[in-house]
PDB file of C-alpha atoms in Angstrom:
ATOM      1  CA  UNK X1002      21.548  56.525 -89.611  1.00 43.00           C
ATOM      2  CA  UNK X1003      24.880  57.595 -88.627  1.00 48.00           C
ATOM      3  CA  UNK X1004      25.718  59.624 -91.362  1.00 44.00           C
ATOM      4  CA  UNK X1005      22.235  60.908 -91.208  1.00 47.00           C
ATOM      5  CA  UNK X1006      22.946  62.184 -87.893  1.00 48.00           C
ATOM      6  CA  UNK X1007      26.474  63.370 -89.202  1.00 48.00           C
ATOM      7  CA  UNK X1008      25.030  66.139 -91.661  1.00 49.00           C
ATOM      8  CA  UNK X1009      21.831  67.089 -89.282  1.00 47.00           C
ATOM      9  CA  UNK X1010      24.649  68.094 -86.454  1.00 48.00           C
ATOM     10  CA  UNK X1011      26.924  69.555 -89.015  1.00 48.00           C
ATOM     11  CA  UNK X1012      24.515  71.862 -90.634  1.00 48.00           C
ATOM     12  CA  UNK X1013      22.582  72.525 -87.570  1.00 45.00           C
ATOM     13  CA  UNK X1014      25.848  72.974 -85.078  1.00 42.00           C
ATOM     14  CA  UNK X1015      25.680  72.448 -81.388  1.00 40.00           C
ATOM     15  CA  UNK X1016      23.486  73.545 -78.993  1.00 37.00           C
ATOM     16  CA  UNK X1017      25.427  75.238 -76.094  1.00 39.00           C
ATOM     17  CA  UNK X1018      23.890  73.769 -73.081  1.00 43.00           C
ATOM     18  CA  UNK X1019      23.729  75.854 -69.690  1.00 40.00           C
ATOM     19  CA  UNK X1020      23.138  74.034 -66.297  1.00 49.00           C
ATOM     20  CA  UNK X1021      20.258  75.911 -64.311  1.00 57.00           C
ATOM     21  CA  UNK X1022      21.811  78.641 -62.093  1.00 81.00           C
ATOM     22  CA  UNK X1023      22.561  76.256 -58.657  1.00 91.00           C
ATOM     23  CA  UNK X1024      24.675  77.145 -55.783  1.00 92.00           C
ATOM     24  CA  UNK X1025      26.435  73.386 -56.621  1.00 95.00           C
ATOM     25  CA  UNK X1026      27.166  74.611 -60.518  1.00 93.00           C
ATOM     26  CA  UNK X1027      31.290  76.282 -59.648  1.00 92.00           C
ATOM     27  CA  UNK X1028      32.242  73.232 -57.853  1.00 94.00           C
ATOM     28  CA  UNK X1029      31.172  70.375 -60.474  1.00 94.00           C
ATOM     29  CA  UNK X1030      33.758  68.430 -61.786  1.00 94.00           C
ATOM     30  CA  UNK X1031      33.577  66.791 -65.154  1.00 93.00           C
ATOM     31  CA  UNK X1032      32.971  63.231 -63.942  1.00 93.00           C
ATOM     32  CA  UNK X1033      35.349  60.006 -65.502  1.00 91.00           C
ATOM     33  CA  UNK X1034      33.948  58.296 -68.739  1.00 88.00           C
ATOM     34  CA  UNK X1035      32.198  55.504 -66.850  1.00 90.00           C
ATOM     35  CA  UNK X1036      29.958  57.298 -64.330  1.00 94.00           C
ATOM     36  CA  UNK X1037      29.644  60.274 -67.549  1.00 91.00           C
ATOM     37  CA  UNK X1038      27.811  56.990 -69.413  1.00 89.00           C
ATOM     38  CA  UNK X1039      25.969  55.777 -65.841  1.00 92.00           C
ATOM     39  CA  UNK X1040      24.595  59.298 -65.238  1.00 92.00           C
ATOM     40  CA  UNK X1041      23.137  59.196 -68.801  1.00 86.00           C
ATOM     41  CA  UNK X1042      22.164  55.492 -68.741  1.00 86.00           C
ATOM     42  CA  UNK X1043      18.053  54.497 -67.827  1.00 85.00           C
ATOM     43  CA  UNK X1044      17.667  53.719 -64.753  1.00 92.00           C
ATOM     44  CA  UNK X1045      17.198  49.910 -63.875  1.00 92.00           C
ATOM     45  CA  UNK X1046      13.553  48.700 -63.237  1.00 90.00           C
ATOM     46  CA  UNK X1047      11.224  49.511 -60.361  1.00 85.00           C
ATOM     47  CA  UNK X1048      11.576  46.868 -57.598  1.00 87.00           C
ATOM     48  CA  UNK X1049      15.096  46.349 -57.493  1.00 93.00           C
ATOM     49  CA  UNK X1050      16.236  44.710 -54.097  1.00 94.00           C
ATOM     50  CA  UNK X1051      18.921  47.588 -54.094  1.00 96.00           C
ATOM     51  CA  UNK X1052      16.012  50.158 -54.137  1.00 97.00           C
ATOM     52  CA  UNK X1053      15.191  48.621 -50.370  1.00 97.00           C
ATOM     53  CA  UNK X1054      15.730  50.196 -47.414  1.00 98.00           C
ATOM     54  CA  UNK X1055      16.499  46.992 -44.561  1.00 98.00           C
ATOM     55  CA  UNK X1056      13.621  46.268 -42.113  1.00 97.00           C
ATOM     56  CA  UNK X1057      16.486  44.462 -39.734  1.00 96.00           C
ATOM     57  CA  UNK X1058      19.087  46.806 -39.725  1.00 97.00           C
ATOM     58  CA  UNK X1059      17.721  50.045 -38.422  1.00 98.00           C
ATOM     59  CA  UNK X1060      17.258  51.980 -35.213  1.00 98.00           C
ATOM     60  CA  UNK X1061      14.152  50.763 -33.356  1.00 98.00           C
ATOM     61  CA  UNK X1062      12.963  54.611 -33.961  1.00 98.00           C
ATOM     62  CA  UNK X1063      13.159  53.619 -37.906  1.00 98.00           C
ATOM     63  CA  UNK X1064      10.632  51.788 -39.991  1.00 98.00           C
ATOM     64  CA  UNK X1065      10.527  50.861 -43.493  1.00 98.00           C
ATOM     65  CA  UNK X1066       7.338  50.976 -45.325  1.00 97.00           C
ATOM     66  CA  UNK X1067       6.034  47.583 -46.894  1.00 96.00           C
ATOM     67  CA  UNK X1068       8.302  48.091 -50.601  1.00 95.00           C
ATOM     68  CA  UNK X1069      11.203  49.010 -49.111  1.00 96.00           C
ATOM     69  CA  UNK X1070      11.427  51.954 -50.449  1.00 97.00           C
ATOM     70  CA  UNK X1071      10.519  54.631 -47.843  1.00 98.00           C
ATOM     71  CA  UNK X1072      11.672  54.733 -43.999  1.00 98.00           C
ATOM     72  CA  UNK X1073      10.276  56.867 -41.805  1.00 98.00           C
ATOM     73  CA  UNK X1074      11.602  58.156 -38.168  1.00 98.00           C
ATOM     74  CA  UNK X1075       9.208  58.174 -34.850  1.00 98.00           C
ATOM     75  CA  UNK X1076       8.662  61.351 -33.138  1.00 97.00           C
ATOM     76  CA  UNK X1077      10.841  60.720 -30.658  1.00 97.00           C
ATOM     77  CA  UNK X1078      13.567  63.381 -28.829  1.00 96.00           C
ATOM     78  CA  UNK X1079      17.099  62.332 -27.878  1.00 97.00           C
ATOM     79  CA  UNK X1080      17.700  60.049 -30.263  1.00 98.00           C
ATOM     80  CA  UNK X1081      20.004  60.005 -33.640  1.00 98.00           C
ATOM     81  CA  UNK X1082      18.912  56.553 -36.114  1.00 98.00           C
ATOM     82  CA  UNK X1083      20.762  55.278 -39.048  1.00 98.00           C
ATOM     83  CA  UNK X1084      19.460  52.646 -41.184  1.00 98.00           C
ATOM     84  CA  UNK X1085      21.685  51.235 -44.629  1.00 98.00           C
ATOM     85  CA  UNK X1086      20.043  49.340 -47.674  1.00 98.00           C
ATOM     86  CA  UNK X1087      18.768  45.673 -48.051  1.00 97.00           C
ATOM     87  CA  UNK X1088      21.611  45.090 -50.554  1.00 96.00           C
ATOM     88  CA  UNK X1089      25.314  46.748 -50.827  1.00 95.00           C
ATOM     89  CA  UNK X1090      28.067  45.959 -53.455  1.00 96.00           C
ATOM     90  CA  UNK X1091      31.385  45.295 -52.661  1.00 96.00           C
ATOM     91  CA  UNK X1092      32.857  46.126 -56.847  1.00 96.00           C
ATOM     92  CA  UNK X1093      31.870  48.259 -59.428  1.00 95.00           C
ATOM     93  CA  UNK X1094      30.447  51.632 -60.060  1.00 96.00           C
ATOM     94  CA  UNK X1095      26.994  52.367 -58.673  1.00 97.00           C
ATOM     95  CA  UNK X1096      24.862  55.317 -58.187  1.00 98.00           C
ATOM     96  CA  UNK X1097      21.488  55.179 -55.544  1.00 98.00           C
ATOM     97  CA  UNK X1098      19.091  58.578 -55.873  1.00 98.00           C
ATOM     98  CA  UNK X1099      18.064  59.747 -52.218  1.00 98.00           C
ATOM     99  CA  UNK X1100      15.080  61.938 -51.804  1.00 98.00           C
ATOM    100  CA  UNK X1101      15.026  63.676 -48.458  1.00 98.00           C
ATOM    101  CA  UNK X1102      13.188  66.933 -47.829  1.00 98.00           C
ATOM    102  CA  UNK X1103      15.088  69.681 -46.641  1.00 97.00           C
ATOM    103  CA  UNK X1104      12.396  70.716 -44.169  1.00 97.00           C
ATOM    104  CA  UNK X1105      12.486  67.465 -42.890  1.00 98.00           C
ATOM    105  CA  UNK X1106      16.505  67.343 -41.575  1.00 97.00           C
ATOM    106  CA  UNK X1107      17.062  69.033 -38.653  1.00 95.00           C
ATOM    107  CA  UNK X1108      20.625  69.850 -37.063  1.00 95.00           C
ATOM    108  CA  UNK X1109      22.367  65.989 -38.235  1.00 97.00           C
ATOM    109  CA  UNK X1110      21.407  64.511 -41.432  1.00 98.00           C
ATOM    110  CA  UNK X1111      23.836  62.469 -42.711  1.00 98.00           C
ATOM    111  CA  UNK X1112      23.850  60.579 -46.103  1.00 98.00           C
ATOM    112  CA  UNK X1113      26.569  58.432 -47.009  1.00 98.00           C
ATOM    113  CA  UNK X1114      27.392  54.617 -46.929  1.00 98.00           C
ATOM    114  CA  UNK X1115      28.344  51.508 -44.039  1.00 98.00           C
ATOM    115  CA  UNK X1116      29.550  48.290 -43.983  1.00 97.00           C
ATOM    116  CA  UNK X1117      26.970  45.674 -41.954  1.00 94.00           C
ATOM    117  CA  UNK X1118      29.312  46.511 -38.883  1.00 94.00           C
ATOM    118  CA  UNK X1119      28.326  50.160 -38.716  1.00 96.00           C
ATOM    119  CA  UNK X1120      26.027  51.619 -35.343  1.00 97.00           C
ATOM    120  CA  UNK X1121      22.893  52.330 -35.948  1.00 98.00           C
ATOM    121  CA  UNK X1122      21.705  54.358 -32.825  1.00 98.00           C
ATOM    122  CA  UNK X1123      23.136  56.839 -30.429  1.00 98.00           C
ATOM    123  CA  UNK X1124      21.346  59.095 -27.726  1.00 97.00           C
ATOM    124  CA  UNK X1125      21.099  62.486 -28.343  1.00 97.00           C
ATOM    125  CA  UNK X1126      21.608  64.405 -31.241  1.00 97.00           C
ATOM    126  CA  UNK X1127      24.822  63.536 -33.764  1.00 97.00           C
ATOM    127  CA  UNK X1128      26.267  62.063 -36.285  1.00 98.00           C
ATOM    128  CA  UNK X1129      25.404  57.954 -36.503  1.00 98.00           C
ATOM    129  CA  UNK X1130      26.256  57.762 -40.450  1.00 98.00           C
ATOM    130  CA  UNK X1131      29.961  59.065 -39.853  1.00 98.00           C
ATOM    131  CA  UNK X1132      30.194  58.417 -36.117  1.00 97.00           C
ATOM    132  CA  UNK X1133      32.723  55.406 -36.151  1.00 97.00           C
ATOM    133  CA  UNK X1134      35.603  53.837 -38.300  1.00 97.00           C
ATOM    134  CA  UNK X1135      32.422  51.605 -40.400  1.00 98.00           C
ATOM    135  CA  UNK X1136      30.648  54.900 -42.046  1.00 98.00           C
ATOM    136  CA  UNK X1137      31.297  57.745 -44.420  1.00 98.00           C
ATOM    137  CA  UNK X1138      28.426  60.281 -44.379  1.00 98.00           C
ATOM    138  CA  UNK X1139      27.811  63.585 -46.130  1.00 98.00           C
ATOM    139  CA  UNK X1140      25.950  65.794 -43.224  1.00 98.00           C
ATOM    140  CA  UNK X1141      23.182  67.700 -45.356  1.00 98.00           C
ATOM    141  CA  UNK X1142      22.802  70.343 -42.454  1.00 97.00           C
ATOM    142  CA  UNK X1143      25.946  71.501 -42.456  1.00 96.00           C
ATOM    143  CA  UNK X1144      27.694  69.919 -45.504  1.00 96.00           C
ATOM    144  CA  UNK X1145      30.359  68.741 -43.476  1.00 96.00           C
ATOM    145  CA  UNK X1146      32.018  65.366 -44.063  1.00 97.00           C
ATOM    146  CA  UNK X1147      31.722  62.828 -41.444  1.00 98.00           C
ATOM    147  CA  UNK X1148      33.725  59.202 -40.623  1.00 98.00           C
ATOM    148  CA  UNK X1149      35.166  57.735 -37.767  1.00 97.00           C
ATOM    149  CA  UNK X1150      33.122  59.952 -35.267  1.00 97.00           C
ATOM    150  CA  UNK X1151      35.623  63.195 -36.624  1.00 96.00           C
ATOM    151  CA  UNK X1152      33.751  66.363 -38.773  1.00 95.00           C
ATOM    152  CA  UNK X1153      36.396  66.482 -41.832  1.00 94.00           C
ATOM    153  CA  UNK X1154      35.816  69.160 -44.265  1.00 94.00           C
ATOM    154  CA  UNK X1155      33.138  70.880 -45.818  1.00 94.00           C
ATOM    155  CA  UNK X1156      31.939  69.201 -49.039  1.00 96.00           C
ATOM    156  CA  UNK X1157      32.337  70.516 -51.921  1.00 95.00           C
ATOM    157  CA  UNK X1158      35.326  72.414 -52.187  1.00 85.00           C
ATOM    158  CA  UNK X1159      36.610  72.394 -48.661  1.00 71.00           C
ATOM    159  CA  UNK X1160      37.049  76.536 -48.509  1.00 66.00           C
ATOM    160  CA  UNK X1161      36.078  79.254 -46.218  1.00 61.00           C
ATOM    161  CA  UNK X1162      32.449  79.902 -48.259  1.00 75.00           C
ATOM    162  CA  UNK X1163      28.819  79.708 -46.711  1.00 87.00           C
ATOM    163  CA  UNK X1164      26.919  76.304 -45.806  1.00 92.00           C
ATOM    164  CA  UNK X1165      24.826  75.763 -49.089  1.00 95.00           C
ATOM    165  CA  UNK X1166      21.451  74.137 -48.980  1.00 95.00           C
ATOM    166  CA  UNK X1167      21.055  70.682 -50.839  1.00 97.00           C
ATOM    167  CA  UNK X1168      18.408  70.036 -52.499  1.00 97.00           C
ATOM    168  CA  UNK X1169      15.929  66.920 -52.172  1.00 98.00           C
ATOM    169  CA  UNK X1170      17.342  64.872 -54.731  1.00 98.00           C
ATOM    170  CA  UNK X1171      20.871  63.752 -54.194  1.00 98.00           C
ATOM    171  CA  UNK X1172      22.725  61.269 -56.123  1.00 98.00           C
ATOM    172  CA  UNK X1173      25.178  58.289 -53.856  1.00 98.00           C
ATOM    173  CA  UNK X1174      28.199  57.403 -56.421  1.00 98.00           C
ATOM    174  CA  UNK X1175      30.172  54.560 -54.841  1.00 98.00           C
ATOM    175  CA  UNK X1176      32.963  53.379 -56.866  1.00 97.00           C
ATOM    176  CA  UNK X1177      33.684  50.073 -54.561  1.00 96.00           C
ATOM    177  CA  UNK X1178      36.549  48.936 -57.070  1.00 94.00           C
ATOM    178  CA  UNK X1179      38.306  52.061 -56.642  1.00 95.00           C
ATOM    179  CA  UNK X1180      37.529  52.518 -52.934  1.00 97.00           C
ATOM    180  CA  UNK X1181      35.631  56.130 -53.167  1.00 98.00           C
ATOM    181  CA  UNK X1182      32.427  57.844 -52.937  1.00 98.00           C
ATOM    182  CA  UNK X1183      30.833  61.120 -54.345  1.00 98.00           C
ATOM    183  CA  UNK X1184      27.547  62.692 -55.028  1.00 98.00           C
ATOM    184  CA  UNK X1185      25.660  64.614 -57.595  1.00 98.00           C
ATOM    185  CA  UNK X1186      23.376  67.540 -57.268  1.00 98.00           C
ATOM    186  CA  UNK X1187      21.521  69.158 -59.841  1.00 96.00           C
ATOM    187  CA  UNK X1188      23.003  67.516 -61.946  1.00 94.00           C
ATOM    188  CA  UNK X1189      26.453  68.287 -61.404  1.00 95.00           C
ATOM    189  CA  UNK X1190      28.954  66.151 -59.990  1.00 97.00           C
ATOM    190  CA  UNK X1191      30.665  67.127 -57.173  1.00 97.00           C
ATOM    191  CA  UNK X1192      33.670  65.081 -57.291  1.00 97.00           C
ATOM    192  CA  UNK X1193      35.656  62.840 -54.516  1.00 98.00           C
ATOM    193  CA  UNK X1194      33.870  63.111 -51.188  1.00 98.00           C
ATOM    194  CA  UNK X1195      35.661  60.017 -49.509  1.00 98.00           C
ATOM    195  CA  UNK X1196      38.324  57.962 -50.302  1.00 96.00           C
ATOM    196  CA  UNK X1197      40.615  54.794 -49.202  1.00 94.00           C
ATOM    197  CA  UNK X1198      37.003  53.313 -48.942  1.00 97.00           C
ATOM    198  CA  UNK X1199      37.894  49.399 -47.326  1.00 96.00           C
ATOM    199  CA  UNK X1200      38.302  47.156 -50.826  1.00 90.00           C
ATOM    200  CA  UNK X1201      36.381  43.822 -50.901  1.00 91.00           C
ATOM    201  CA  UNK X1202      33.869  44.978 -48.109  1.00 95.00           C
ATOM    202  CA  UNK X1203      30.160  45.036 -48.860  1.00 97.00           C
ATOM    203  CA  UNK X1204      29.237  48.760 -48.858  1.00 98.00           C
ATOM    204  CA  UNK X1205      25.645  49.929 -48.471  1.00 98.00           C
ATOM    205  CA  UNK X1206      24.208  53.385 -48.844  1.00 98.00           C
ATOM    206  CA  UNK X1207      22.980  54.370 -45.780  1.00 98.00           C
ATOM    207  CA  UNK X1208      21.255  57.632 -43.931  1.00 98.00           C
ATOM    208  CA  UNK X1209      21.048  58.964 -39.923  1.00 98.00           C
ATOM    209  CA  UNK X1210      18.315  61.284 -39.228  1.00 98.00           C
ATOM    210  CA  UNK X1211      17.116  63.273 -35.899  1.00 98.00           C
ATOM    211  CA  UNK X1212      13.973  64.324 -37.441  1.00 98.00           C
ATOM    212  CA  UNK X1213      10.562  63.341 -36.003  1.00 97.00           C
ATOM    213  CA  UNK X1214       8.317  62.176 -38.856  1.00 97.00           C
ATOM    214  CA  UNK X1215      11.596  62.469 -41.234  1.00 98.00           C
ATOM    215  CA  UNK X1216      10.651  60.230 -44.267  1.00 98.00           C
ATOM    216  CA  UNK X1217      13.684  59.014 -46.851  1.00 98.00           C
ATOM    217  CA  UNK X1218      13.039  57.636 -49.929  1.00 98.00           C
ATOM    218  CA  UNK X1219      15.682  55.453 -51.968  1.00 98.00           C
ATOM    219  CA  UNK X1220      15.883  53.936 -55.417  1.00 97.00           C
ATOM    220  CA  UNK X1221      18.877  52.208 -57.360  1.00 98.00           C
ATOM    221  CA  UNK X1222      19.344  54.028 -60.177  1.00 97.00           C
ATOM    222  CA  UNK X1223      22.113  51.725 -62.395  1.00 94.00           C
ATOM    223  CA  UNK X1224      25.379  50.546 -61.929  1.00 94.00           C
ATOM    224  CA  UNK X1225      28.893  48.871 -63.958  1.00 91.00           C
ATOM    225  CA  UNK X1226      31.661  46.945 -63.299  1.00 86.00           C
ATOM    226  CA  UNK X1227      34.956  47.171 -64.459  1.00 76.00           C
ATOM    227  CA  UNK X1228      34.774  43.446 -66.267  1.00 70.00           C
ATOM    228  CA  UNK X1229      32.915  45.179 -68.772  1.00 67.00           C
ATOM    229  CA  UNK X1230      32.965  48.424 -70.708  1.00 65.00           C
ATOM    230  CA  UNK X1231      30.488  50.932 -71.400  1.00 64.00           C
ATOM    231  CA  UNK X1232      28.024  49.296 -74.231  1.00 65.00           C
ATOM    232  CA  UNK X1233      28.674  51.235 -77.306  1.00 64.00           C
ATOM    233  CA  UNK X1234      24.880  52.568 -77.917  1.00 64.00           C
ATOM    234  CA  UNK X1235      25.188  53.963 -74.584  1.00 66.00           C
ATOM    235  CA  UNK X1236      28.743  55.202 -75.410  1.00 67.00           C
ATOM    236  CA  UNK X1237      26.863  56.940 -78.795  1.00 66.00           C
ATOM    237  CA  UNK X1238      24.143  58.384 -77.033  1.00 66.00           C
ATOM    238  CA  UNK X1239      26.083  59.893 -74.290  1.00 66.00           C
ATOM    239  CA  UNK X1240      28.306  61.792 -77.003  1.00 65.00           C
ATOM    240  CA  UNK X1241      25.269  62.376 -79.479  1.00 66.00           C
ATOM    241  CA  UNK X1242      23.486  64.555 -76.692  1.00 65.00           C
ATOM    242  CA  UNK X1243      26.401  66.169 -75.561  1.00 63.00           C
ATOM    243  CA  UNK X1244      26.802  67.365 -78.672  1.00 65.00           C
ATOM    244  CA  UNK X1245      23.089  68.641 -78.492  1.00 63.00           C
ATOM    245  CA  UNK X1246      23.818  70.136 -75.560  1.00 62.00           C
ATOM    246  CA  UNK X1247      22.109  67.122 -73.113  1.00 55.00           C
ATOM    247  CA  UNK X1248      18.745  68.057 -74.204  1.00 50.00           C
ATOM    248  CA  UNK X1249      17.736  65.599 -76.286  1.00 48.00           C
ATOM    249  CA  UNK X1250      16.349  65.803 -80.629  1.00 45.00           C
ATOM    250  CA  UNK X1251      12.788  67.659 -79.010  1.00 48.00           C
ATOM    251  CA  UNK X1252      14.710  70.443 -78.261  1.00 48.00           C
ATOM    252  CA  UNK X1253      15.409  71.080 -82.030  1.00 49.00           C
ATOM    253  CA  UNK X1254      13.459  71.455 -84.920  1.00 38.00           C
ATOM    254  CA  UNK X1255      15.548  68.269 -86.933  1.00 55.00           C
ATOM    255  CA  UNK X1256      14.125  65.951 -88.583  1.00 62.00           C
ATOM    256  CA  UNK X1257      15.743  62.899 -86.843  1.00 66.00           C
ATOM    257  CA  UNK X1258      15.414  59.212 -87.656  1.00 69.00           C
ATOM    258  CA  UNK X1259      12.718  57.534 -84.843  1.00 72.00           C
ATOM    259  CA  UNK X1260      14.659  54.902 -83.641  1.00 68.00           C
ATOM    260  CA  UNK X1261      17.660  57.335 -82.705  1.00 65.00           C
ATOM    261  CA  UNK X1262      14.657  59.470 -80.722  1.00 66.00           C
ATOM    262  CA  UNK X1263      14.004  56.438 -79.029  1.00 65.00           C
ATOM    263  CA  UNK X1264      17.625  56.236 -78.152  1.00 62.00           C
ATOM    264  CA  UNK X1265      18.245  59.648 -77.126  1.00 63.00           C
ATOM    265  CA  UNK X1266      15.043  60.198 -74.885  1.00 64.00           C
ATOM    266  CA  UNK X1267      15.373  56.640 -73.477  1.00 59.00           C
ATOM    267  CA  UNK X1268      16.811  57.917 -70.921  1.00 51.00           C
ATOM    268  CA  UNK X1269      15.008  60.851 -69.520  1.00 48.00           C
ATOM    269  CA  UNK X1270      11.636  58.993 -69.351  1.00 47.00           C
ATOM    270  CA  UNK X1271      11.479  57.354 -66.183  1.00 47.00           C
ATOM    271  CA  UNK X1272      10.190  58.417 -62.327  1.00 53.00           C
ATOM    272  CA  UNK X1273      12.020  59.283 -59.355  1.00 57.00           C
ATOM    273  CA  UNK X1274      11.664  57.092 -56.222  1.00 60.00           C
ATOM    274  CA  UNK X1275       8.841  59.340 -54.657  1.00 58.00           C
ATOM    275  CA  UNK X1276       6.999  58.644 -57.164  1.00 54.00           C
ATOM    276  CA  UNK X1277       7.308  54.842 -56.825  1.00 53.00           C
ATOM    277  CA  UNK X1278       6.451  55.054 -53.473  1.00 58.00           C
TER     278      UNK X1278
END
């Protein structure tokens, strides 16, 4: 099979694969080997207890619907709420999808990650995810970075440019072995948002919201730790559709073996958390 795929690339050549025109596309950053292999890897199954929001620790404005997987603010005024995940992981490399509408974020909405000591309410409007020494948070609104209760830079690329608007979907990357944390959007990764993360804590992602009637979904998507290196099929498949371009055999008329299909489109065939809601 591998030399079959050998001469179909060779006498085909390589697609030259363009990333849809987003705002996000000049400040991606090719990411490192292992979260290059996560980002292409399925994700893990529906119903994973990292895919939960936490019913106990939440703002009393907060509440978590019945799988976990939503939360959902009151429509109340004066009020910023934070809530972090059932589970968090203090080693390895692990990526959590957020889906959070834009209409539905008002002046302070802050993605990011806690430990279990982090605050989880504050009256009036700011920044809870970000507002002490316990939280890192990304503020949607105004891209700004957030942690110990400071506004740091604007994220990505720091400069003197325009506030861009993120999208729904956002990707969490928390690298708890090396002590940093990033995100992805449309697809490109935007590098080091945070780092000198605390080593050894438990780390959970976590959101603050000021929205009445906000609703945040979550889901795990996959994860790695450094024990144990990428498996070689996903190793293969990673370089086989970058060498397609990331599109996958449909997107070319080759005749290619089924069971490398299989292996190529494994990846792109499974729902995002709003959908498992």
């Amino acid at each position: 099979m591998g030399l079959t795929l050998c001469c179909l690339l060779k006498n085909g050549g390589p697609i030259k694969h363009h990333k849809s025109r987003s705002a996000f596309c000049p400040f991606s950053v090719a990411p490192p080997i292992r979260l290059a292999v996560l980002l292409d890897t399925p994700p893990v199954a529906p119903g994973n207890p990292r895919s939960q929001w936490s019913p106990t620790y939440l703002s009393p404005n907060l509440k978590v619907c019945p799988s976990g997987g939503r939360v959902s603010r009151a429509r109340v005024e004066q009020s910023s709420d934070a809530v972090r995940g059932v589970v968090g992981t203090a080693t390895g490399l692990h990526i959590w999808e957020v889906l959070w509408e834009e209409q539905q974020r008002g002046s302070h909405a802050l993605l990011g990650v806690s430990t279990h000591k982090c605050t989880l309410q504050a009256s009036g409007y700011t920044a809870v995810i970000g507002g002490d020494s316990c939280s890192w948070g990304w503020d949607l609104s105004t891209n700004q970075l957030w942690h110990d209760g400071r506004a740091g830079r604007r994220y990505p690329g720091g400069g003197a440019r325009g506030i861009l608007s993120v999208p729904d979907r956002v990707l969490v990357v928390v690298d708890a072995d090396a002590g940093t944390l990033g995100y992805v959007v449309d697809d490109c990764y935007l590098g080091v948002a945070f780092q000198d993360l605390p080593k050894g804590a438990e780390l959970f992602p976590a959101v603050s919201c000021v929205w009445g009637g906000a609703q945040i979904c979550i889901r795990y998507l996959c994860g790695m730790t450094r024990e144990y290196p990428p498996a070689l099929e996903a190793l293969s498949r990673l370089s086989v559709r970058r060498a397609l371009g990331g599109a996958g055999p449909r997107s070319r008329t080759l005749s290619f073996p089924s069971a490398l299909q299989r292996l190529l489109l494994d990846s792109h065939s499974t729902n995002t958390a709003e959908e498992e809601q």
